[in-house]
Amino acid sequence: MTFYEKPTDLRAACRTGDYDGPTSGHAQGYVQANMVILPAADAAEFRQFCKKNPKPCPVLEILDPGDPEPKNCAPGADIRTDLSRYRVFRDGEPVGDVTDISDVWEDDFVTFLLGCSFTAEEALIAAGLEPRHIKETGIVPMFRTTKSTEGAGKFTGPFVVSMRPYTPEDAQRAADVTEKYPMAHGGPIQIGSPDALGIRDINAPEYGEPVTIEDGEVPVFWSCGVTPQEAIRNAKPRIAVTHAPGYMFVSDLESDSGKV
């Protein structure tokens, strides 16, 4: 698989259809973002949902209605073509994944770019804590939990979490590293107890792919930017578009720009 070092090169490859794979490990040093697109009529409530749930929904940029260019995160980019895969929802139900949303774009669409834990994964790698899904060249496993978000109007639903296994000692090190990146979901919300989040089978994620958990390792759970997709299912907007889980928007922002 080709790995792209520059965000502009990755986005160009997505735009031309030359790349349609997951983005973890690409364009290291740059912020990756979850994406939600909604009609303007639904955008105000979703903005409040993000404000009430900053851990899973840290806002990087909100685009003006109908504007496909993220002028702060990636000037010159086109949100309609520059992701490797999108998920389209109608009345709250996913109807398919596509690689270009130009044909469903509407003049009043409002795009939200939200922080993603992939941004902090580079720091984990630098600390000698490479996530298992990167080693296994897969998509990070993500689980629907029984932990509820704080609702805003019709937008409400469960937290979704991503999971990376570590030894207990390394789990604490990973927590220390990721807590410095609040715009990438910050530190973990749970270590070692999937039952506490209502996760019944650690080998059956709702999103992404399972990873190997070695003897002596525990699952470590972080807030995840797929959480809004669960809220969309409940809100049932006429139409919505998100990134496909694991297929993020790669911005021109440097990773350390969201570090504290």
Tab-separated table of C-alpha atoms in Angstrom:
chain	number	residue	atom	x	y	z
A	1	MET	CA	0.000	0.000	0.000
A	2	THR	CA	1.246	3.474	-0.882
A	3	PHE	CA	1.797	5.811	2.062
A	4	TYR	CA	1.453	9.519	1.414
A	5	GLU	CA	3.726	11.882	3.328
A	6	LYS	CA	2.024	15.158	2.380
A	7	PRO	CA	-1.653	15.919	3.044
A	8	THR	CA	-1.926	17.653	-0.323
A	9	ASP	CA	-0.707	14.522	-2.115
A	10	LEU	CA	-3.126	12.283	-0.218
A	11	ARG	CA	-6.072	14.572	-0.890
A	12	ALA	CA	-5.133	14.815	-4.571
A	13	ALA	CA	-5.038	11.019	-4.802
A	14	CYS	CA	-8.471	10.824	-3.185
A	15	ARG	CA	-9.817	13.456	-5.567
A	16	THR	CA	-8.637	11.567	-8.658
A	17	GLY	CA	-9.702	8.179	-7.299
A	18	ASP	CA	-6.133	6.903	-7.083
A	19	TYR	CA	-6.482	6.241	-3.347
A	20	ASP	CA	-9.552	4.975	-1.492
A	21	GLY	CA	-8.036	3.303	1.564
A	22	PRO	CA	-7.882	4.082	5.302
A	23	THR	CA	-5.773	7.036	6.436
A	24	SER	CA	-4.121	5.855	9.653
A	25	GLY	CA	-0.353	6.194	9.269
A	26	HIS	CA	-0.545	8.603	6.332
A	27	ALA	CA	0.705	12.208	6.341
A	28	GLN	CA	2.347	11.881	9.738
A	29	GLY	CA	2.748	15.208	11.461
A	30	TYR	CA	-0.647	16.485	10.300
A	31	VAL	CA	-4.084	16.560	11.914
A	32	GLN	CA	-6.677	14.071	10.713
A	33	ALA	CA	-10.346	14.903	11.146
A	34	ASN	CA	-13.707	13.228	11.465
A	35	MET	CA	-16.334	14.838	9.265
A	36	VAL	CA	-20.083	15.439	9.505
A	37	ILE	CA	-22.131	17.234	6.831
A	38	LEU	CA	-25.736	18.258	7.499
A	39	PRO	CA	-28.373	20.531	5.962
A	40	ALA	CA	-28.345	24.008	7.505
A	41	ALA	CA	-31.670	23.295	9.235
A	42	ASP	CA	-29.982	20.600	11.336
A	43	ALA	CA	-26.613	22.295	11.845
A	44	ALA	CA	-27.453	24.470	14.866
A	45	GLU	CA	-28.573	21.524	16.987
A	46	PHE	CA	-25.553	19.486	15.960
A	47	ARG	CA	-23.279	22.389	16.864
A	48	GLN	CA	-24.827	22.302	20.349
A	49	PHE	CA	-24.318	18.538	20.480
A	50	CYS	CA	-20.608	19.055	19.816
A	51	LYS	CA	-20.422	21.803	22.434
A	52	LYS	CA	-22.004	19.528	25.043
A	53	ASN	CA	-19.776	16.567	24.134
A	54	PRO	CA	-16.287	17.988	23.528
A	55	LYS	CA	-14.479	14.730	24.303
A	56	PRO	CA	-15.839	12.771	21.306
A	57	CYS	CA	-16.605	15.890	19.224
A	58	PRO	CA	-13.747	18.433	19.455
A	59	VAL	CA	-14.531	21.014	16.771
A	60	LEU	CA	-11.662	21.959	14.448
A	61	GLU	CA	-13.655	23.948	11.890
A	62	ILE	CA	-17.249	24.614	10.827
A	63	LEU	CA	-17.648	25.620	7.187
A	64	ASP	CA	-20.150	28.195	5.963
A	65	PRO	CA	-23.357	26.813	4.406
A	66	GLY	CA	-22.680	25.525	0.912
A	67	ASP	CA	-18.917	26.085	1.134
A	68	PRO	CA	-16.864	22.935	0.407
A	69	GLU	CA	-13.476	24.534	1.174
A	70	PRO	CA	-12.058	24.159	4.713
A	71	LYS	CA	-10.217	27.472	4.642
A	72	ASN	CA	-8.676	27.108	8.106
A	73	CYS	CA	-7.744	23.424	8.051
A	74	ALA	CA	-6.792	22.967	4.401
A	75	PRO	CA	-7.071	25.973	2.068
A	76	GLY	CA	-7.773	24.861	-1.483
A	77	ALA	CA	-9.161	21.462	-0.477
A	78	ASP	CA	-12.624	20.305	-1.542
A	79	ILE	CA	-14.597	18.457	1.104
A	80	ARG	CA	-16.711	16.808	-1.628
A	81	THR	CA	-13.839	14.881	-3.200
A	82	ASP	CA	-10.812	14.893	-0.899
A	83	LEU	CA	-11.703	12.069	1.501
A	84	SER	CA	-10.958	8.494	0.512
A	85	ARG	CA	-14.409	7.265	1.521
A	86	TYR	CA	-17.687	8.825	2.667
A	87	ARG	CA	-20.806	7.379	4.299
A	88	VAL	CA	-24.194	8.715	3.179
A	89	PHE	CA	-27.214	8.642	5.511
A	90	ARG	CA	-30.864	9.172	4.615
A	91	ASP	CA	-33.407	9.532	7.412
A	92	GLY	CA	-30.751	8.334	9.841
A	93	GLU	CA	-29.866	5.122	8.027
A	94	PRO	CA	-26.592	4.531	6.171
A	95	VAL	CA	-27.367	3.891	2.507
A	96	GLY	CA	-23.855	3.319	1.219
A	97	ASP	CA	-20.214	4.350	1.095
A	98	VAL	CA	-18.911	6.405	-1.830
A	99	THR	CA	-15.643	8.063	-2.841
A	100	ASP	CA	-17.147	11.347	-4.096
A	101	ILE	CA	-20.189	13.263	-2.827
A	102	SER	CA	-20.457	15.872	-5.575
A	103	ASP	CA	-23.707	14.336	-6.808
A	104	VAL	CA	-25.415	14.558	-3.392
A	105	TRP	CA	-24.022	17.970	-2.418
A	106	GLU	CA	-26.615	20.623	-1.542
A	107	ASP	CA	-26.262	24.407	-1.517
A	108	ASP	CA	-26.968	24.721	2.220
A	109	PHE	CA	-24.778	21.866	3.473
A	110	VAL	CA	-22.781	22.720	6.610
A	111	THR	CA	-19.569	20.756	7.178
A	112	PHE	CA	-18.134	20.036	10.633
A	113	LEU	CA	-14.525	18.867	10.986
A	114	LEU	CA	-13.866	17.204	14.334
A	115	GLY	CA	-10.630	16.056	15.944
A	116	CYS	CA	-9.517	12.434	15.552
A	117	SER	CA	-7.355	10.155	17.689
A	118	PHE	CA	-5.242	9.281	14.634
A	119	THR	CA	-3.519	12.635	15.245
A	120	ALA	CA	-2.214	11.431	18.611
A	121	GLU	CA	-1.111	8.069	17.235
A	122	GLU	CA	2.082	9.625	15.906
A	123	ALA	CA	2.965	10.644	19.450
A	124	LEU	CA	2.251	7.096	20.606
A	125	ILE	CA	4.556	5.736	17.915
A	126	ALA	CA	7.272	8.218	18.898
A	127	ALA	CA	6.959	7.001	22.490
A	128	GLY	CA	7.445	3.384	21.406
A	129	LEU	CA	3.729	2.619	21.761
A	130	GLU	CA	2.721	1.831	18.184
A	131	PRO	CA	-0.989	0.925	18.125
A	132	ARG	CA	-1.738	-2.676	17.236
A	133	HIS	CA	-3.998	-1.871	14.277
A	134	ILE	CA	-1.125	-0.043	12.584
A	135	LYS	CA	1.185	-3.017	13.099
A	136	GLU	CA	-1.513	-5.285	11.671
A	137	THR	CA	-2.325	-2.809	8.854
A	138	GLY	CA	-5.997	-2.675	9.734
A	139	ILE	CA	-8.597	-0.145	10.874
A	140	VAL	CA	-8.763	0.603	14.595
A	141	PRO	CA	-11.602	-1.321	16.305
A	142	MET	CA	-14.488	0.892	17.445
A	143	PHE	CA	-17.306	-0.090	19.775
A	144	ARG	CA	-20.781	1.212	20.543
A	145	THR	CA	-21.089	1.596	24.326
A	146	THR	CA	-23.882	1.948	26.866
A	147	LYS	CA	-22.438	5.297	27.977
A	148	SER	CA	-24.762	8.089	26.825
A	149	THR	CA	-23.791	11.411	25.306
A	150	GLU	CA	-25.481	14.617	26.427
A	151	GLY	CA	-28.274	15.270	23.971
A	152	ALA	CA	-28.968	18.465	22.029
A	153	GLY	CA	-32.413	18.579	20.455
A	154	LYS	CA	-32.856	15.483	18.336
A	155	PHE	CA	-29.135	14.634	18.427
A	156	THR	CA	-28.394	12.080	21.130
A	157	GLY	CA	-26.973	8.594	21.400
A	158	PRO	CA	-24.251	6.386	22.859
A	159	PHE	CA	-20.549	7.069	22.999
A	160	VAL	CA	-18.464	5.200	20.462
A	161	VAL	CA	-14.940	4.344	21.612
A	162	SER	CA	-11.799	3.227	19.821
A	163	MET	CA	-9.630	0.526	21.395
A	164	ARG	CA	-5.886	-0.063	21.469
A	165	PRO	CA	-4.416	-2.849	23.648
A	166	TYR	CA	-1.395	-2.319	25.891
A	167	THR	CA	0.183	-3.808	28.977
A	168	PRO	CA	-1.047	-2.029	32.127
A	169	GLU	CA	2.247	-0.146	32.378
A	170	ASP	CA	2.137	0.934	28.742
A	171	ALA	CA	-1.540	1.828	29.075
A	172	GLN	CA	-0.616	4.458	31.632
A	173	ARG	CA	2.153	5.731	29.373
A	174	ALA	CA	-0.320	5.920	26.480
A	175	ALA	CA	-2.724	7.851	28.696
A	176	ASP	CA	0.003	10.327	29.620
A	177	VAL	CA	0.865	10.843	25.935
A	178	THR	CA	-2.673	11.262	24.612
A	179	GLU	CA	-3.887	13.531	27.420
A	180	LYS	CA	-1.712	16.212	25.819
A	181	TYR	CA	-3.950	16.150	22.714
A	182	PRO	CA	-7.436	17.324	23.771
A	183	MET	CA	-8.335	18.131	20.151
A	184	ALA	CA	-7.676	14.465	19.340
A	185	HIS	CA	-10.024	13.148	22.077
A	186	GLY	CA	-7.405	13.435	24.823
A	187	GLY	CA	-6.677	10.585	27.210
A	188	PRO	CA	-8.595	7.309	27.482
A	189	ILE	CA	-12.010	7.172	29.130
A	190	GLN	CA	-11.591	3.582	30.357
A	191	ILE	CA	-8.720	1.139	30.846
A	192	GLY	CA	-9.088	-2.604	31.181
A	193	SER	CA	-12.834	-3.089	31.716
A	194	PRO	CA	-14.947	-3.385	28.562
A	195	ASP	CA	-17.876	-4.473	30.760
A	196	ALA	CA	-17.920	-1.002	32.317
A	197	LEU	CA	-18.794	0.379	28.883
A	198	GLY	CA	-21.291	-2.350	28.052
A	199	ILE	CA	-18.961	-3.994	25.529
A	200	ARG	CA	-19.754	-7.704	25.470
A	201	ASP	CA	-17.317	-9.038	22.884
A	202	ILE	CA	-13.953	-7.333	22.517
A	203	ASN	CA	-13.380	-9.269	19.290
A	204	ALA	CA	-16.549	-8.002	17.590
A	205	PRO	CA	-16.298	-4.232	17.077
A	206	GLU	CA	-19.237	-2.394	15.509
A	207	TYR	CA	-16.798	-0.427	13.349
A	208	GLY	CA	-13.280	-1.097	12.123
A	209	GLU	CA	-11.561	-4.444	12.529
A	210	PRO	CA	-10.597	-6.610	15.521
A	211	VAL	CA	-6.967	-6.667	16.616
A	212	THR	CA	-4.858	-9.180	18.496
A	213	ILE	CA	-4.769	-8.732	22.274
A	214	GLU	CA	-1.695	-10.473	23.637
A	215	ASP	CA	-1.410	-12.195	27.012
A	216	GLY	CA	-0.807	-9.606	29.706
A	217	GLU	CA	-2.444	-6.793	27.720
A	218	VAL	CA	-5.621	-4.899	28.530
A	219	PRO	CA	-7.953	-2.985	26.207
A	220	VAL	CA	-7.651	0.798	26.427
A	221	PHE	CA	-10.616	2.873	25.242
A	222	TRP	CA	-10.640	6.410	23.862
A	223	SER	CA	-13.566	8.618	22.862
A	224	CYS	CA	-14.167	8.345	19.135
A	225	GLY	CA	-15.371	10.673	16.399
A	226	VAL	CA	-17.759	8.013	15.089
A	227	THR	CA	-19.998	9.000	18.023
A	228	PRO	CA	-21.817	11.576	15.825
A	229	GLN	CA	-22.822	8.808	13.426
A	230	GLU	CA	-24.803	7.203	16.235
A	231	ALA	CA	-26.416	10.574	16.972
A	232	ILE	CA	-27.345	10.884	13.289
A	233	ARG	CA	-29.077	7.509	13.452
A	234	ASN	CA	-31.260	8.831	16.269
A	235	ALA	CA	-31.811	12.325	14.867
A	236	LYS	CA	-32.841	10.972	11.455
A	237	PRO	CA	-32.039	14.063	9.355
A	238	ARG	CA	-33.313	13.920	5.780
A	239	ILE	CA	-29.720	13.520	4.583
A	240	ALA	CA	-26.284	13.501	6.199
A	241	VAL	CA	-22.783	12.639	5.063
A	242	THR	CA	-19.845	11.560	7.231
A	243	HIS	CA	-16.416	10.099	6.691
A	244	ALA	CA	-16.439	6.314	6.574
A	245	PRO	CA	-14.930	5.055	9.855
A	246	GLY	CA	-11.153	4.907	9.442
A	247	TYR	CA	-11.185	7.065	6.301
A	248	MET	CA	-10.522	10.552	7.611
A	249	PHE	CA	-10.082	14.033	6.180
A	250	VAL	CA	-6.358	14.824	6.339
A	251	SER	CA	-5.749	18.520	6.984
A	252	ASP	CA	-2.785	20.850	6.621
A	253	LEU	CA	-2.765	21.609	10.364
A	254	GLU	CA	0.331	20.332	12.132
A	255	SER	CA	-0.340	17.692	14.766
A	256	ASP	CA	1.239	19.688	17.575
A	257	SER	CA	-1.186	22.564	16.909
A	258	GLY	CA	-3.742	20.798	19.104
A	259	LYS	CA	-1.292	19.830	21.844
A	260	VAL	CA	-1.308	21.284	25.350
